[in-house]
Short mmCIF file of C-alpha atoms and ligand atoms in Angstrom, two decimals:
data_model
loop_
_atom_site.label_atom_id
_atom_site.label_comp_id
_atom_site.label_asym_id
_atom_site.label_seq_id
_atom_site.Cartn_x
_atom_site.Cartn_y
_atom_site.Cartn_z
CA MET K 3 -4.28 30.89 -12.36
CA ALA K 4 -1.89 27.99 -11.68
CA GLU K 5 1.08 27.45 -13.93
CA ARG K 6 2.15 24.23 -15.60
CA SER K 7 5.46 24.36 -13.79
CA ALA K 8 3.84 24.62 -10.32
CA PRO K 9 4.34 21.56 -8.09
CA VAL K 10 1.83 18.86 -7.12
CA GLY K 11 1.29 18.29 -3.39
CA VAL K 12 1.09 14.67 -2.26
CA MET K 13 0.24 13.74 1.33
CA ASP K 14 -0.20 10.71 3.57
CA SER K 15 -0.40 10.11 7.30
CA GLY K 16 3.21 8.95 7.01
CA VAL K 17 5.37 7.02 4.55
CA GLY K 18 2.57 5.05 2.83
CA GLY K 19 1.98 7.70 0.21
CA LEU K 20 5.54 7.17 -1.06
CA SER K 21 4.14 4.08 -2.82
CA VAL K 22 1.85 6.46 -4.75
CA LEU K 23 4.52 9.14 -5.16
CA ALA K 24 6.67 6.55 -6.95
CA GLU K 25 3.85 5.81 -9.41
CA ILE K 26 3.29 9.52 -10.05
CA GLN K 27 6.96 10.07 -10.68
CA ARG K 28 7.09 7.08 -13.04
CA LEU K 29 4.11 8.25 -15.11
CA LEU K 30 4.73 12.01 -14.88
CA PRO K 31 8.50 12.51 -14.65
CA ASN K 32 8.22 16.20 -15.57
CA GLU K 33 6.15 17.06 -12.50
CA SER K 34 7.76 18.71 -9.48
CA LEU K 35 6.45 17.04 -6.33
CA LEU K 36 5.98 18.08 -2.71
CA TYR K 37 5.40 15.34 -0.12
CA VAL K 38 3.92 15.81 3.35
CA ALA K 39 4.07 12.93 5.84
CA ASP K 40 1.74 13.71 8.73
CA SER K 41 3.89 11.48 10.90
CA GLY K 42 3.11 13.40 14.07
CA HIS K 43 -0.47 12.14 13.75
CA VAL K 44 -0.02 8.66 12.31
CA PRO K 45 -1.87 6.28 12.28
CA TYR K 46 -4.99 7.90 10.82
CA GLY K 47 -6.68 4.49 10.77
CA GLU K 48 -7.74 4.68 14.40
CA LYS K 49 -8.57 8.44 14.49
CA THR K 50 -12.01 10.03 14.16
CA PRO K 51 -13.08 11.44 10.75
CA ASP K 52 -13.31 14.89 12.33
CA TYR K 53 -9.71 14.74 13.55
CA ILE K 54 -8.51 13.68 10.09
CA ARG K 55 -10.52 16.45 8.41
CA GLN K 56 -8.79 19.04 10.61
CA ARG K 57 -5.39 17.62 9.68
CA LEU K 58 -6.25 17.66 5.98
CA ARG K 59 -7.43 21.28 6.14
CA HIS K 60 -4.04 22.18 7.59
CA ILE K 61 -2.09 20.21 4.97
CA ALA K 62 -4.20 21.50 2.08
CA GLY K 63 -3.61 25.06 3.33
CA PHE K 64 0.12 24.36 3.40
CA PHE K 65 0.14 23.06 -0.18
CA HIS K 66 -1.83 26.11 -1.24
CA GLN K 67 0.77 28.40 0.32
CA GLN K 68 3.46 26.46 -1.55
CA GLY K 69 1.64 27.24 -4.80
CA ALA K 70 0.67 23.63 -5.57
CA LYS K 71 -1.45 23.33 -8.72
CA ALA K 72 -3.06 20.09 -7.49
CA MET K 73 -3.22 17.87 -4.42
CA VAL K 74 -3.17 14.09 -4.13
CA LEU K 75 -4.51 12.39 -1.01
CA ALA K 76 -2.22 9.36 -1.20
CA CYS K 77 -4.10 7.85 1.70
CA ASN K 78 -7.34 5.87 1.63
CA THR K 79 -8.21 6.80 5.21
CA ALA K 80 -7.75 10.52 4.60
CA THR K 81 -9.83 10.28 1.44
CA VAL K 82 -12.89 8.72 3.09
CA ALA K 83 -12.73 11.24 5.94
CA ALA K 84 -11.80 14.45 4.18
CA VAL K 85 -11.92 14.58 0.39
CA ALA K 86 -15.53 15.84 0.28
CA ASP K 87 -14.71 18.60 2.78
CA LEU K 88 -11.66 19.68 0.76
CA ARG K 89 -13.59 19.66 -2.51
CA GLU K 90 -16.10 22.02 -0.92
CA ARG K 91 -13.37 24.35 0.32
CA TYR K 92 -11.37 24.32 -2.91
CA PRO K 93 -13.90 23.76 -5.69
CA HIS K 94 -11.48 24.80 -8.45
CA TRP K 95 -8.39 22.97 -7.27
CA PRO K 96 -7.69 19.56 -8.83
CA LEU K 97 -7.86 17.05 -5.95
CA VAL K 98 -7.19 13.35 -6.36
CA GLY K 99 -8.30 10.93 -3.65
CA MET K 100 -7.99 7.18 -3.53
CA GLU K 101 -10.19 4.20 -2.82
CA PRO K 102 -9.58 0.47 -2.46
CA ALA K 103 -9.51 -1.34 -5.81
CA VAL K 104 -12.91 -3.02 -5.36
CA LYS K 105 -14.03 -2.48 -8.94
CA PRO K 106 -11.01 -4.12 -10.65
CA ALA K 107 -10.97 -6.89 -8.04
CA ALA K 108 -14.65 -7.72 -8.59
CA ALA K 109 -13.99 -7.87 -12.33
CA ALA K 110 -10.90 -10.07 -11.96
CA THR K 111 -11.86 -12.65 -9.33
CA ARG K 112 -12.51 -16.20 -10.51
CA SER K 113 -13.31 -17.68 -7.12
CA GLY K 114 -15.87 -14.94 -6.49
CA VAL K 115 -14.24 -14.13 -3.16
CA VAL K 116 -12.24 -10.94 -2.71
CA GLY K 117 -10.34 -9.80 0.39
CA VAL K 118 -9.68 -6.23 1.47
CA LEU K 119 -6.86 -5.28 3.84
CA ALA K 120 -7.30 -1.68 4.99
CA THR K 121 -7.48 0.52 8.06
CA THR K 122 -10.41 0.45 10.46
CA GLY K 123 -11.31 4.00 9.40
CA THR K 124 -11.53 3.08 5.72
CA LEU K 125 -13.51 -0.12 6.26
CA GLN K 126 -16.01 1.53 8.61
CA SER K 127 -16.71 4.48 6.32
CA ALA K 128 -19.93 5.15 4.42
CA LYS K 129 -17.81 5.80 1.31
CA PHE K 130 -16.44 2.24 1.45
CA ALA K 131 -19.93 0.79 1.99
CA ALA K 132 -21.10 2.71 -1.08
CA LEU K 133 -18.14 1.35 -3.07
CA LEU K 134 -19.14 -2.22 -2.18
CA ASP K 135 -22.80 -1.57 -3.07
CA ARG K 136 -21.78 -0.15 -6.40
CA PHE K 137 -19.21 -2.66 -7.59
CA ALA K 138 -19.26 -5.78 -5.44
CA SER K 139 -22.87 -6.93 -5.33
CA ASP K 140 -21.99 -10.14 -7.23
CA VAL K 141 -18.94 -11.16 -5.22
CA GLN K 142 -18.24 -12.06 -1.62
CA VAL K 143 -16.01 -9.47 0.05
CA ILE K 144 -14.07 -10.30 3.20
CA THR K 145 -12.82 -7.14 4.92
CA GLN K 146 -9.93 -7.19 7.36
CA PRO K 147 -8.79 -4.18 9.41
CA CYS K 148 -5.05 -4.37 10.08
CA PRO K 149 -4.12 -2.32 13.18
CA GLY K 150 -0.39 -2.36 13.85
CA LEU K 151 0.84 -2.79 10.26
CA VAL K 152 1.21 0.94 9.61
CA GLU K 153 3.29 1.40 12.76
CA ARG K 154 5.67 -1.38 11.68
CA ILE K 155 6.14 0.13 8.22
CA GLU K 156 6.62 3.62 9.68
CA ALA K 157 9.46 2.15 11.72
CA GLY K 158 11.04 0.80 8.53
CA ASP K 159 10.14 -2.80 9.38
CA LEU K 160 9.17 -4.63 6.18
CA ALA K 161 10.09 -8.21 7.11
CA SER K 162 10.53 -8.92 10.85
CA PRO K 163 9.12 -12.11 12.41
CA MET K 164 6.74 -9.93 14.44
CA LEU K 165 5.40 -8.25 11.31
CA ARG K 166 5.08 -11.59 9.54
CA GLU K 167 3.05 -12.98 12.42
CA LEU K 168 0.74 -9.97 12.47
CA LEU K 169 0.21 -10.21 8.73
CA ALA K 170 -0.36 -13.98 8.82
CA GLY K 171 -3.19 -13.41 11.30
CA TYR K 172 -4.80 -10.84 8.99
CA LEU K 173 -4.44 -13.01 5.87
CA GLN K 174 -5.75 -16.17 7.49
CA PRO K 175 -9.52 -15.36 7.28
CA LEU K 176 -9.13 -14.19 3.67
CA LEU K 177 -7.35 -17.33 2.53
CA ALA K 178 -9.67 -19.58 4.54
CA ALA K 179 -12.66 -18.04 2.73
CA GLY K 180 -11.09 -18.78 -0.69
CA CYS K 181 -10.03 -15.28 -1.77
CA ASP K 182 -8.12 -15.26 -5.05
CA THR K 183 -7.75 -11.46 -5.07
CA VAL K 184 -6.42 -9.39 -2.19
CA ILE K 185 -6.88 -5.62 -2.29
CA LEU K 186 -4.28 -3.49 -0.53
CA GLY K 187 -6.62 -0.73 0.64
CA CYS K 188 -3.99 1.31 2.46
CA THR K 189 -1.06 2.98 0.75
CA HIS K 190 1.40 1.66 3.32
CA TYR K 191 0.73 -1.97 2.40
CA PRO K 192 2.33 -2.05 -1.10
CA PHE K 193 5.67 -1.94 0.76
CA LEU K 194 4.75 -5.39 2.09
CA ARG K 195 4.37 -6.91 -1.38
CA PRO K 196 7.65 -8.88 -1.21
CA LEU K 197 6.67 -10.31 2.18
CA LEU K 198 3.07 -10.95 1.08
CA ALA K 199 4.16 -12.72 -2.08
CA GLY K 200 5.72 -15.43 0.04
CA MET K 201 2.67 -15.75 2.28
CA VAL K 202 -0.18 -16.30 -0.21
CA PRO K 203 -0.57 -19.03 -2.85
CA ALA K 204 0.87 -18.07 -6.25
CA GLU K 205 -2.59 -17.84 -7.86
CA VAL K 206 -3.72 -15.09 -5.46
CA ALA K 207 -3.52 -11.65 -7.10
CA ILE K 208 -2.52 -8.68 -4.95
CA ILE K 209 -3.74 -5.32 -6.20
CA ASP K 210 -3.51 -1.66 -5.25
CA THR K 211 -4.47 1.65 -6.81
CA GLY K 212 -1.24 3.68 -6.88
CA ALA K 213 -0.89 3.53 -10.67
CA ALA K 214 -4.58 4.37 -11.18
CA VAL K 215 -4.19 7.46 -8.99
CA ALA K 216 -1.23 8.62 -11.07
CA ARG K 217 -3.35 8.20 -14.24
CA GLN K 218 -6.21 10.17 -12.66
CA LEU K 219 -3.80 12.99 -11.80
CA GLN K 220 -2.56 12.94 -15.40
CA ARG K 221 -6.16 13.22 -16.67
CA LEU K 222 -7.07 16.10 -14.34
CA LEU K 223 -3.93 18.09 -15.13
CA GLY K 224 -4.21 17.33 -18.84
CA ALA K 225 -7.85 18.51 -18.98
CA ARG K 226 -6.79 21.88 -17.48
CA GLY K 227 -3.68 22.31 -19.63
CA LEU K 228 -1.56 21.98 -16.49
CA LEU K 229 0.79 19.09 -17.32
CA ALA K 230 4.37 20.20 -16.68
CA GLU K 231 6.82 20.33 -19.53
CA GLY K 232 9.78 19.79 -17.20
CA PRO K 233 12.41 19.45 -16.13
CA ALA K 234 11.06 18.56 -12.68
CA ARG K 235 12.62 20.15 -9.61
CA ALA K 236 13.84 17.82 -6.85
CA THR K 237 11.04 16.38 -4.71
CA ARG K 238 10.70 18.18 -1.37
CA PHE K 239 9.64 16.45 1.85
CA TRP K 240 7.99 17.69 5.06
CA SER K 241 7.02 15.81 8.19
CA SER K 242 4.89 16.87 11.16
CA ALA K 243 7.11 14.74 13.44
CA ASP K 244 10.88 14.79 13.92
CA PRO K 245 12.25 15.11 10.35
CA GLY K 246 15.12 12.80 11.31
CA ASN K 247 12.72 9.86 11.63
CA LEU K 248 11.56 10.23 8.05
CA GLU K 249 15.11 10.85 6.84
CA ASN K 250 16.07 7.49 8.36
CA VAL K 251 13.29 5.55 6.64
CA LEU K 252 13.35 7.34 3.26
CA PRO K 253 16.35 5.45 1.83
CA LEU K 254 14.49 2.17 2.46
CA LEU K 255 11.26 3.20 0.73
CA TRP K 256 12.37 5.87 -1.72
CA HIS K 257 15.18 5.90 -4.21
CA THR K 258 17.26 8.79 -2.95
CA PRO K 259 18.25 9.91 0.52
CA ASP K 260 16.57 13.30 0.85
CA SER K 261 16.45 15.90 3.53
CA VAL K 262 13.16 16.54 5.27
CA GLN K 263 11.79 19.79 6.68
CA ARG K 264 9.47 20.24 9.63
CA LEU K 265 5.86 20.92 8.55
CA PRO K 266 4.85 24.32 9.97
CA MET K 267 2.27 23.99 12.77
N1 DGL C 316 -1.73 5.12 4.37
C1 DGL C 316 -3.02 5.31 4.86
C2 DGL C 316 -4.12 4.72 4.02
O1 DGL C 316 -3.98 4.59 2.83
C3 DGL C 316 -3.34 5.38 6.31
C4 DGL C 316 -2.57 4.66 7.31
C5 DGL C 316 -2.85 5.14 8.70
O2 DGL C 316 -2.37 6.20 9.02
O3 DGL C 316 -3.56 4.45 9.44
O4 DGL C 316 -5.16 4.39 4.50
#
């Protein structure tokens, strides 16, 4: 039986999930958090679902060993590939996955055209197709895979001319089609909000699901009587690549410089 004071495990292929970790910490400041960046295997976006499932089994096993009371897949690509597999393996463990914000975007658009920026893996998945069928039958959805963006963000690049050019190419078809709502369907992309804001017309809304995931975690923990009463312990970080790489980028994307441990093989 898990305890209220047990930590919550949050993972991503790399640093993207920090955008979700920040929302969780804002909403649930009493929770102790563990963060795994699977940086030795990033990007997930171009990997096979089977490969990603194997990685997620390993990371879920690690969180289990650490005594985590819940796990958050702060990664859209990992969710489409692996959340069903993990739910089967751990039927009693609260697991929160994420999906692009198609439902709120379809409700909010006035032009009737919505754009989705995400990884190839997310956009090609059956789960994403089902999401469109369910919530977007009345709107036009323009999907845009964005290879290369994740690698730039992993390197701590949030504003270089090269990144701007890459992003401009990905935004162009969305804006040309008349999108007034752009969904950030990858947890790395919220770090590009400042750059994006200067690249789309002011009336274009940019949305992501980090805050919704934090609320879902709150609901799941609350329903099981597992919300922590605090105080939270310091967040702990692991990486499956050289911990020094993540330590270098953390101060840019996270509020405190933290030390990072190597994720056991
Ligand atoms: N941050 C991830 C997502 O939300 C995946 C990025 C990647 O590794 O390709 O999809």
